[in-house]
Amino acid sequence: MDKEISKAVIKRLPRYYRYLGELLESGVERISSNELSDKMRVTASQIRQDLNNFGGFGQQGYGYNVKYLYAEIGKILGLDRVYNMIIVGAGNLGQALANYVKFEKRGFWIKGIFDVNPILKGITVRGIEIRMIDELSDYVKENEIQIAALTLPKANASEMADLLVKSGVKAIWNFAHTDLNLPEDVIVENVHLSESLMQLSYNISCYEQKHKK
Amino acid sequence: MDKEISKAVIKRLPRYYRYLGELLESGVERISSNELSDKMRVTASQIRQDLNNFGGFGQQGYGYNVKYLYAEIGKILGLDRVYNMIIVGAGNLGQALANYVKFEKRGFWIKGIFDVNPILKGITVRGIEIRMIDELSDYVKENEIQIAALTLPKANASEMADLLVKSGVKAIWNFAHTDLNLPEDVIVENVHLSESLMQLSYNISCYEQKHKK
């Protein structure tokens, strides 16, 4: 697919992908933009505009081919392949990620978990062994690890990110509460939970102020 | 503060808040937009524009009063008060949130953790007791719980959200991989981890395609 798709559309794609996946699972083969609009609480015209980027939507009134659209969106999102991934930080959050089997369904294979705490050495989480950090660099190289999830305290995050990049990791899924300063060719996706909680409290405050007036 | 602040600025505020908090902790009293720009990797003119919303930035060349700005942004984000919060779902993710002490520093008090698994009953996480769901409704009312973090499988999320709202919860921090259909006056903030991982794989794919050409 050669044409450019706008960033705003890209941001909405994972949600379409999730809904189309659920439709597929329940055996739905075609869906109209109006039906999808009801389900997703997005206007039908927004849906038509967004999905026009993918062609293949049949005639008016005939609806979208769910399987085709799901596959096309998956390709755009880079889900038509396999990624080797490790988790660095075997605390509750790291273990929560390791236990989430759906990542594997989407092509993200969690190959290893790493931690500094010797007590955890050799313990497995869903069959995945926890290893010590001194093995990390060799492991990344030997197992062609592309993605590392960083689930450790912010004090250690930058140093660990540098080590990962030096070892060959190309992308970091960063849960540490800090921004990483990495070379431009390293892809970083941040999940800053406390910022999400602040958006929540902002919305509570706004709502209360509106309803006071 | 009466004037409207744009949504784009609001989205950036938690990040300013985090940086200003770190500056405060290290004893910095004033900072110029240029210094802040270096730290945050945002242009100084963007910073000046954003922070102009808060007045109180002294003369040109004199820099921002860190403490003042931190407090003002905190007020806008609704962080100048206390919220009572519960966590519903005591799995790894729920426990990770319960263990994160920084939420309390920001005014989010985790009062209780709830689960359906009787094995977990009475166990405490950082001193917070795990209770069973049948106590939830009374607990929410008696303890004036405003926020619930939903850290449970998507199959149970909607039903649980309905129960929470019926019991008086005003805001839901939703980690379940589904969208909640709730009354308009309930505030929902979603953390869809698999969508974040898809943005990561999208960026990997884009990068690779660019560098193939």
GROMACS .gro file of C-alpha atoms in nm:
model
  426
    1MET     CA    1   0.000   0.000   0.000
    2ASP     CA    2   0.175   0.312  -0.122
    3LYS     CA    3  -0.044   0.608  -0.046
    4GLU     CA    4   0.011   0.810   0.269
    5ILE     CA    5  -0.241   0.767   0.545
    6SER     CA    6  -0.281   1.063   0.780
    7LYS     CA    7  -0.156   1.042   1.137
    8ALA     CA    8  -0.502   1.101   1.278
    9VAL     CA    9  -0.632   0.797   1.089
   10ILE     CA   10  -0.335   0.588   1.204
   11LYS     CA   11  -0.416   0.672   1.565
   12ARG     CA   12  -0.768   0.541   1.517
   13LEU     CA   13  -0.665   0.220   1.337
   14PRO     CA   14  -0.595   0.004   1.645
   15ARG     CA   15  -0.951   0.064   1.760
   16TYR     CA   16  -1.094  -0.036   1.422
   17TYR     CA   17  -0.867  -0.338   1.431
   18ARG     CA   18  -0.999  -0.438   1.772
   19TYR     CA   19  -1.364  -0.407   1.667
   20LEU     CA   20  -1.310  -0.588   1.337
   21GLY     CA   21  -1.128  -0.865   1.524
   22GLU     CA   22  -1.425  -0.906   1.758
   23LEU     CA   23  -1.664  -0.916   1.462
   24LEU     CA   24  -1.450  -1.181   1.293
   25GLU     CA   25  -1.449  -1.389   1.611
   26SER     CA   26  -1.825  -1.379   1.626
   27GLY     CA   27  -1.849  -1.487   1.262
   28VAL     CA   28  -1.963  -1.160   1.106
   29GLU     CA   29  -1.854  -1.142   0.741
   30ARG     CA   30  -1.985  -0.804   0.633
   31ILE     CA   31  -2.083  -0.491   0.821
   32SER     CA   32  -2.222  -0.157   0.707
   33SER     CA   33  -2.071   0.171   0.820
   34ASN     CA   34  -2.397   0.241   1.003
   35GLU     CA   35  -2.379  -0.079   1.205
   36LEU     CA   36  -2.012  -0.021   1.279
   37SER     CA   37  -2.098   0.336   1.374
   38ASP     CA   38  -2.351   0.216   1.634
   39LYS     CA   39  -2.100  -0.026   1.781
   40MET     CA   40  -1.805   0.209   1.790
   41ARG     CA   41  -1.990   0.530   1.874
   42VAL     CA   42  -1.819   0.710   1.589
   43THR     CA   43  -2.019   0.877   1.311
   44ALA     CA   44  -2.076   0.663   1.003
   45SER     CA   45  -1.928   0.937   0.785
   46GLN     CA   46  -1.606   0.935   0.990
   47ILE     CA   47  -1.588   0.558   0.946
   48ARG     CA   48  -1.646   0.583   0.570
   49GLN     CA   49  -1.379   0.850   0.540
   50ASP     CA   50  -1.127   0.654   0.747
   51LEU     CA   51  -1.185   0.321   0.576
   52ASN     CA   52  -1.182   0.474   0.228
   53ASN     CA   53  -0.807   0.468   0.272
   54PHE     CA   54  -0.818   0.093   0.228
   55GLY     CA   55  -1.033   0.064  -0.083
   56GLY     CA   56  -1.209  -0.271  -0.109
   57PHE     CA   57  -1.531  -0.168   0.059
   58GLY     CA   58  -1.778  -0.298  -0.196
   59GLN     CA   59  -2.083  -0.113  -0.324
   60GLN     CA   60  -2.296   0.125  -0.126
   61GLY     CA   61  -2.538  -0.065   0.092
   62TYR     CA   62  -2.334  -0.380   0.067
   63GLY     CA   63  -2.107  -0.313   0.361
   64TYR     CA   64  -1.744  -0.383   0.440
   65ASN     CA   65  -1.576  -0.720   0.406
   66VAL     CA   66  -1.468  -0.769   0.768
   67LYS     CA   67  -1.189  -1.019   0.703
   68TYR     CA   68  -1.036  -0.814   0.421
   69LEU     CA   69  -1.042  -0.490   0.618
   70TYR     CA   70  -0.903  -0.659   0.928
   71ALA     CA   71  -0.612  -0.797   0.725
   72GLU     CA   72  -0.542  -0.466   0.548
   73ILE     CA   73  -0.543  -0.267   0.870
   74GLY     CA   74  -0.323  -0.533   1.029
   75LYS     CA   75  -0.071  -0.488   0.746
   76ILE     CA   76  -0.063  -0.110   0.790
   77LEU     CA   77  -0.007  -0.155   1.163
   78GLY     CA   78   0.280  -0.396   1.099
   79LEU     CA   79   0.092  -0.692   1.247
   80ASP     CA   80   0.145  -0.924   0.950
   81ARG     CA   81   0.476  -1.044   1.090
   82VAL     CA   82   0.640  -1.160   1.411
   83TYR     CA   83   0.837  -0.950   1.660
   84ASN     CA   84   1.071  -1.089   1.924
   85MET     CA   85   1.024  -0.905   2.249
   86ILE     CA   86   1.167  -0.906   2.600
   87ILE     CA   87   1.042  -0.753   2.921
   88VAL     CA   88   1.295  -0.575   3.138
   89GLY     CA   89   1.171  -0.553   3.496
   90ALA     CA   90   0.991  -0.856   3.641
   91GLY     CA   91   0.777  -0.671   3.895
   92ASN     CA   92   0.397  -0.677   3.892
   93LEU     CA   93   0.371  -0.472   3.575
   94GLY     CA   94   0.630  -0.681   3.388
   95GLN     CA   95   0.454  -0.998   3.495
   96ALA     CA   96   0.117  -0.857   3.393
   97LEU     CA   97   0.253  -0.800   3.041
   98ALA     CA   98   0.413  -1.147   3.034
   99ASN     CA   99   0.080  -1.303   3.129
  100TYR     CA  100  -0.114  -1.126   2.859
  101VAL     CA  101  -0.147  -1.394   2.591
  102LYS     CA  102  -0.314  -1.169   2.337
  103PHE     CA  103   0.014  -1.000   2.252
  104GLU     CA  104   0.133  -1.328   2.107
  105LYS     CA  105  -0.179  -1.363   1.895
  106ARG     CA  106  -0.087  -1.030   1.741
  107GLY     CA  107   0.266  -1.144   1.663
  108PHE     CA  108   0.457  -1.010   1.965
  109TRP     CA  109   0.651  -1.306   2.106
  110ILE     CA  110   0.774  -1.255   2.457
  111LYS     CA  111   1.102  -1.443   2.458
  112GLY     CA  112   1.247  -1.351   2.793
  113ILE     CA  113   1.207  -1.150   3.110
  114PHE     CA  114   1.500  -0.981   3.282
  115ASP     CA  115   1.550  -0.843   3.630
  116VAL     CA  116   1.827  -0.742   3.870
  117ASN     CA  117   1.683  -0.928   4.169
  118PRO     CA  118   1.868  -1.261   4.214
  119ILE     CA  119   1.571  -1.406   4.403
  120LEU     CA  120   1.376  -1.410   4.078
  121LYS     CA  121   1.645  -1.591   3.879
  122GLY     CA  122   1.511  -1.899   3.702
  123ILE     CA  123   1.148  -1.846   3.804
  124THR     CA  124   0.914  -1.869   3.506
  125VAL     CA  125   0.611  -1.660   3.422
  126ARG     CA  126   0.377  -1.842   3.185
  127GLY     CA  127   0.673  -2.060   3.089
  128ILE     CA  128   0.901  -1.763   3.022
  129GLU     CA  129   1.218  -1.768   3.229
  130ILE     CA  130   1.334  -1.472   3.434
  131ARG     CA  131   1.703  -1.406   3.364
  132MET     CA  132   1.956  -1.173   3.517
  133ILE     CA  133   2.062  -0.846   3.352
  134ASP     CA  134   2.420  -0.964   3.296
  135GLU     CA  135   2.285  -1.208   3.036
  136LEU     CA  136   2.077  -0.943   2.862
  137SER     CA  137   2.317  -0.816   2.599
  138ASP     CA  138   2.410  -1.160   2.465
  139TYR     CA  139   2.051  -1.275   2.479
  140VAL     CA  140   1.927  -0.981   2.271
  141LYS     CA  141   2.187  -1.048   2.003
  142GLU     CA  142   2.143  -1.424   1.990
  143ASN     CA  143   1.765  -1.415   1.983
  144GLU     CA  144   1.722  -1.121   1.748
  145ILE     CA  145   1.514  -0.923   1.994
  146GLN     CA  146   1.357  -0.617   1.831
  147ILE     CA  147   1.135  -0.482   2.107
  148ALA     CA  148   1.197  -0.435   2.480
  149ALA     CA  149   0.925  -0.342   2.726
  150LEU     CA  150   1.077  -0.135   3.006
  151THR     CA  151   0.886  -0.198   3.326
  152LEU     CA  152   1.127  -0.078   3.589
  153PRO     CA  153   1.169   0.225   3.818
  154LYS     CA  154   1.259   0.550   3.648
  155ALA     CA  155   1.596   0.570   3.825
  156ASN     CA  156   1.727   0.274   3.622
  157ALA     CA  157   1.539   0.332   3.299
  158SER     CA  158   1.782   0.548   3.103
  159GLU     CA  159   2.084   0.332   3.174
  160MET     CA  160   1.891   0.018   3.081
  161ALA     CA  161   1.758   0.175   2.762
  162ASP     CA  162   2.114   0.262   2.658
  163LEU     CA  163   2.226  -0.096   2.720
  164LEU     CA  164   1.932  -0.233   2.521
  165VAL     CA  165   2.002  -0.007   2.225
  166LYS     CA  166   2.371  -0.090   2.235
  167SER     CA  167   2.275  -0.458   2.226
  168GLY     CA  168   2.063  -0.412   1.915
  169VAL     CA  169   1.707  -0.346   2.032
  170LYS     CA  170   1.526  -0.125   1.780
  171ALA     CA  171   1.216  -0.027   1.973
  172ILE     CA  172   1.132   0.040   2.337
  173TRP     CA  173   0.790   0.023   2.494
  174ASN     CA  174   0.857   0.249   2.789
  175PHE     CA  175   0.652   0.222   3.108
  176ALA     CA  176   0.908   0.400   3.326
  177HIS     CA  177   0.794   0.744   3.438
  178THR     CA  178   1.059   0.928   3.249
  179ASP     CA  179   1.141   1.027   2.891
  180LEU     CA  180   1.424   0.836   2.727
  181ASN     CA  181   1.682   1.027   2.526
  182LEU     CA  182   1.781   0.777   2.260
  183PRO     CA  183   1.923   0.791   1.907
  184GLU     CA  184   1.668   0.896   1.645
  185ASP     CA  185   1.652   0.555   1.482
  186VAL     CA  186   1.522   0.394   1.802
  187ILE     CA  187   1.145   0.385   1.821
  188VAL     CA  188   0.996   0.468   2.160
  189GLU     CA  189   0.634   0.433   2.263
  190ASN     CA  190   0.561   0.570   2.609
  191VAL     CA  191   0.293   0.454   2.847
  192HIS     CA  192   0.297   0.712   3.125
  193LEU     CA  193   0.030   0.589   3.363
  194SER     CA  194   0.040   0.885   3.597
  195GLU     CA  195  -0.019   1.122   3.305
  196SER     CA  196  -0.324   0.922   3.210
  197LEU     CA  197  -0.449   0.950   3.568
  198MET     CA  198  -0.396   1.327   3.554
  199GLN     CA  199  -0.611   1.351   3.242
  200LEU     CA  200  -0.877   1.168   3.440
  201SER     CA  201  -0.859   1.411   3.730
  202TYR     CA  202  -0.859   1.704   3.488
  203ASN     CA  203  -1.182   1.575   3.338
  204ILE     CA  204  -1.336   1.527   3.683
  205SER     CA  205  -1.247   1.886   3.777
  206CYS     CA  206  -1.384   2.024   3.452
  207TYR     CA  207  -1.706   1.834   3.490
  208GLU     CA  208  -1.755   1.955   3.846
  209GLN     CA  209  -1.685   2.315   3.757
  210LYS     CA  210  -1.930   2.309   3.468
  211HIS     CA  211  -2.203   2.169   3.690
  212LYS     CA  212  -2.139   2.415   3.970
  213LYS     CA  213  -2.205   2.714   3.746
  214MET     CA  214  -0.864   3.056   3.655
  215ASP     CA  215  -1.142   3.147   3.416
  216LYS     CA  216  -1.000   3.153   3.067
  217GLU     CA  217  -1.031   2.846   2.847
  218ILE     CA  218  -0.715   2.649   2.786
  219SER     CA  219  -0.702   2.456   2.459
  220LYS     CA  220  -0.724   2.078   2.458
  221ALA     CA  221  -0.384   2.044   2.294
  222VAL     CA  222  -0.225   2.239   2.581
  223ILE     CA  223  -0.413   2.031   2.838
  224LYS     CA  224  -0.272   1.714   2.685
  225ARG     CA  225   0.078   1.849   2.728
  226LEU     CA  226   0.028   1.968   3.086
  227PRO     CA  227   0.102   1.639   3.266
  228ARG     CA  228   0.443   1.632   3.104
  229TYR     CA  229   0.519   1.991   3.214
  230TYR     CA  230   0.395   1.895   3.557
  231ARG     CA  231   0.633   1.599   3.571
  232TYR     CA  232   0.935   1.806   3.465
  233LEU     CA  233   0.853   2.093   3.698
  234GLY     CA  234   0.810   1.843   3.983
  235GLU     CA  235   1.156   1.701   3.914
  236LEU     CA  236   1.304   2.052   3.906
  237LEU     CA  237   1.138   2.134   4.238
  238GLU     CA  238   1.275   1.816   4.392
  239SER     CA  239   1.626   1.908   4.286
  240GLY     CA  240   1.587   2.255   4.437
  241VAL     CA  241   1.560   2.460   4.117
  242GLU     CA  242   1.361   2.780   4.182
  243ARG     CA  243   1.361   2.943   3.839
  244ILE     CA  244   1.412   2.814   3.488
  245SER     CA  245   1.420   2.984   3.149
  246SER     CA  246   1.216   2.856   2.857
  247ASN     CA  247   1.544   2.776   2.682
  248GLU     CA  248   1.669   2.555   2.964
  249LEU     CA  249   1.331   2.385   2.990
  250SER     CA  250   1.333   2.344   2.612
  251ASP     CA  251   1.666   2.159   2.628
  252LYS     CA  252   1.540   1.929   2.901
  253MET     CA  253   1.200   1.853   2.747
  254ARG     CA  254   1.302   1.849   2.383
  255VAL     CA  255   1.022   2.087   2.294
  256THR     CA  256   1.091   2.420   2.125
  257ALA     CA  257   1.128   2.715   2.360
  258SER     CA  258   0.859   2.901   2.167
  259GLN     CA  259   0.612   2.616   2.219
  260ILE     CA  260   0.691   2.626   2.590
  261ARG     CA  261   0.643   3.003   2.605
  262GLN     CA  262   0.312   2.977   2.422
  263ASP     CA  263   0.186   2.696   2.644
  264LEU     CA  264   0.293   2.850   2.970
  265ASN     CA  265   0.161   3.195   2.875
  266ASN     CA  266  -0.175   3.048   2.968
  267PHE     CA  267  -0.071   3.066   3.331
  268GLY     CA  268   0.063   3.422   3.349
  269GLY     CA  269   0.311   3.478   3.630
  270PHE     CA  270   0.625   3.416   3.429
  271GLY     CA  271   0.824   3.720   3.530
  272GLN     CA  272   1.025   3.938   3.297
  273GLN     CA  273   1.200   3.827   2.983
  274GLY     CA  274   1.532   3.670   3.072
  275TYR     CA  275   1.427   3.612   3.428
  276GLY     CA  276   1.270   3.271   3.378
  277TYR     CA  277   0.973   3.089   3.524
  278ASN     CA  278   0.902   3.051   3.892
  279VAL     CA  279   0.908   2.670   3.915
  280LYS     CA  280   0.702   2.638   4.232
  281TYR     CA  281   0.434   2.877   4.115
  282LEU     CA  282   0.396   2.713   3.774
  283TYR     CA  283   0.393   2.366   3.927
  284ALA     CA  284   0.111   2.469   4.161
  285GLU     CA  285  -0.091   2.641   3.886
  286ILE     CA  286  -0.066   2.347   3.649
  287GLY     CA  287  -0.154   2.114   3.937
  288LYS     CA  288  -0.472   2.317   3.999
  289ILE     CA  289  -0.576   2.301   3.635
  290LEU     CA  290  -0.519   1.923   3.637
  291GLY     CA  291  -0.734   1.887   3.947
  292LEU     CA  292  -0.439   1.778   4.161
  293ASP     CA  293  -0.498   2.030   4.441
  294ARG     CA  294  -0.736   1.793   4.618
  295VAL     CA  295  -0.774   1.434   4.724
  296TYR     CA  296  -0.954   1.154   4.536
  297ASN     CA  297  -1.065   0.828   4.690
  298MET     CA  298  -0.992   0.542   4.456
  299ILE     CA  299  -1.036   0.165   4.443
  300ILE     CA  300  -0.882  -0.096   4.220
  301VAL     CA  301  -1.113  -0.364   4.080
  302GLY     CA  302  -0.912  -0.670   3.976
  303ALA     CA  303  -0.625  -0.779   4.201
  304GLY     CA  304  -0.414  -0.948   3.932
  305ASN     CA  305  -0.062  -0.838   3.845
  306LEU     CA  306  -0.174  -0.514   3.688
  307GLY     CA  307  -0.403  -0.423   3.979
  308GLN     CA  308  -0.123  -0.498   4.223
  309ALA     CA  309   0.123  -0.296   4.017
  310LEU     CA  310  -0.107   0.007   4.048
  311ALA     CA  311  -0.159  -0.056   4.421
  312ASN     CA  312   0.217  -0.063   4.474
  313TYR     CA  313   0.279   0.263   4.295
  314VAL     CA  314   0.318   0.510   4.582
  315LYS     CA  315   0.346   0.814   4.362
  316PHE     CA  316  -0.028   0.816   4.293
  317GLU     CA  317  -0.083   0.899   4.658
  318LYS     CA  318   0.162   1.186   4.647
  319ARG     CA  319  -0.054   1.331   4.370
  320GLY     CA  320  -0.370   1.297   4.578
  321PHE     CA  321  -0.509   0.965   4.454
  322TRP     CA  322  -0.570   0.756   4.767
  323ILE     CA  323  -0.610   0.389   4.698
  324LYS     CA  324  -0.862   0.284   4.961
  325GLY     CA  325  -0.937  -0.073   4.861
  326ILE     CA  326  -0.875  -0.352   4.613
  327PHE     CA  327  -1.151  -0.586   4.498
  328ASP     CA  328  -1.150  -0.924   4.329
  329VAL     CA  329  -1.373  -1.224   4.269
  330ASN     CA  330  -1.113  -1.483   4.368
  331PRO     CA  331  -1.180  -1.602   4.726
  332ILE     CA  332  -0.816  -1.710   4.765
  333LEU     CA  333  -0.717  -1.344   4.765
  334LYS     CA  334  -0.964  -1.240   5.034
  335GLY     CA  335  -0.799  -1.056   5.323
  336ILE     CA  336  -0.452  -1.046   5.166
  337THR     CA  337  -0.304  -0.698   5.172
  338VAL     CA  338  -0.101  -0.518   4.906
  339ARG     CA  339   0.107  -0.238   5.058
  340GLY     CA  340  -0.131  -0.244   5.353
  341ILE     CA  341  -0.443  -0.224   5.135
  342GLU     CA  342  -0.683  -0.510   5.190
  343ILE     CA  343  -0.823  -0.719   4.905
  344ARG     CA  344  -1.200  -0.751   4.945
  345MET     CA  345  -1.462  -0.952   4.762
  346ILE     CA  346  -1.692  -0.800   4.500
  347ASP     CA  347  -2.005  -0.855   4.709
  348GLU     CA  348  -1.876  -0.587   4.949
  349LEU     CA  349  -1.802  -0.342   4.668
  350SER     CA  350  -2.126  -0.150   4.644
  351ASP     CA  351  -2.150  -0.072   5.016
  352TYR     CA  352  -1.781   0.007   5.034
  353VAL     CA  353  -1.802   0.262   4.752
  354LYS     CA  354  -2.092   0.441   4.920
  355GLU     CA  355  -1.948   0.439   5.271
  356ASN     CA  356  -1.602   0.552   5.168
  357GLU     CA  357  -1.705   0.810   4.908
  358ILE     CA  358  -1.505   0.647   4.632
  359GLN     CA  359  -1.488   0.869   4.323
  360ILE     CA  360  -1.249   0.675   4.099
  361ALA     CA  361  -1.226   0.304   4.017
  362ALA     CA  362  -0.937   0.151   3.824
  363LEU     CA  363  -1.067  -0.146   3.624
  364THR     CA  364  -0.791  -0.402   3.591
  365LEU     CA  365  -0.982  -0.713   3.496
  366PRO     CA  366  -1.049  -0.922   3.185
  367LYS     CA  367  -1.265  -0.761   2.920
  368ALA     CA  368  -1.539  -1.024   2.961
  369ASN     CA  369  -1.628  -0.887   3.307
  370ALA     CA  370  -1.551  -0.521   3.250
  371SER     CA  371  -1.887  -0.386   3.132
  372GLU     CA  372  -2.089  -0.553   3.404
  373MET     CA  373  -1.846  -0.435   3.669
  374ALA     CA  374  -1.846  -0.080   3.533
  375ASP     CA  375  -2.226  -0.075   3.553
  376LEU     CA  376  -2.214  -0.191   3.915
  377LEU     CA  377  -1.953   0.073   4.000
  378VAL     CA  378  -2.155   0.353   3.844
  379LYS     CA  379  -2.472   0.234   4.016
  380SER     CA  380  -2.281   0.242   4.344
  381GLY     CA  381  -2.177   0.602   4.291
  382VAL     CA  382  -1.836   0.596   4.123
  383LYS     CA  383  -1.794   0.904   3.903
  384ALA     CA  384  -1.485   0.813   3.703
  385ILE     CA  385  -1.335   0.494   3.567
  386TRP     CA  386  -0.972   0.438   3.474
  387ASN     CA  387  -1.024   0.152   3.233
  388PHE     CA  388  -0.747  -0.097   3.160
  389ALA     CA  389  -0.980  -0.366   3.023
  390HIS     CA  390  -0.941  -0.418   2.649
  391THR     CA  391  -1.288  -0.297   2.566
  392ASP     CA  392  -1.480   0.028   2.544
  393LEU     CA  393  -1.730   0.093   2.820
  394ASN     CA  394  -2.072   0.226   2.732
  395LEU     CA  395  -2.161   0.436   3.033
  396PRO     CA  396  -2.386   0.734   3.105
  397GLU     CA  397  -2.245   1.063   2.977
  398ASP     CA  398  -2.177   1.201   3.322
  399VAL     CA  399  -1.930   0.920   3.400
  400ILE     CA  400  -1.574   1.008   3.311
  401VAL     CA  401  -1.374   0.731   3.148
  402GLU     CA  402  -1.002   0.731   3.076
  403ASN     CA  403  -0.886   0.430   2.876
  404VAL     CA  404  -0.544   0.268   2.886
  405HIS     CA  405  -0.551   0.019   2.600
  406LEU     CA  406  -0.210  -0.141   2.617
  407SER     CA  407  -0.243  -0.348   2.301
  408GLU     CA  408  -0.329  -0.035   2.104
  409SER     CA  409  -0.014   0.126   2.232
  410LEU     CA  410   0.184  -0.179   2.122
  411MET     CA  411   0.025  -0.153   1.776
  412GLN     CA  412   0.138   0.209   1.746
  413LEU     CA  413   0.486   0.080   1.824
  414SER     CA  414   0.474  -0.187   1.554
  415TYR     CA  415   0.330   0.067   1.309
  416ASN     CA  416   0.629   0.291   1.374
  417ILE     CA  417   0.871   0.001   1.330
  418SER     CA  418   0.712  -0.087   0.996
  419CYS     CA  419   0.719   0.274   0.877
  420TYR     CA  420   1.081   0.313   0.974
  421GLU     CA  421   1.181  -0.004   0.794
  422GLN     CA  422   0.993   0.089   0.479
  423LYS     CA  423   1.151   0.432   0.468
  424HIS     CA  424   1.498   0.284   0.501
  425LYS     CA  425   1.440   0.017   0.241
  426LYS     CA  426   1.368   0.275  -0.026
   0.00000   0.00000   0.00000
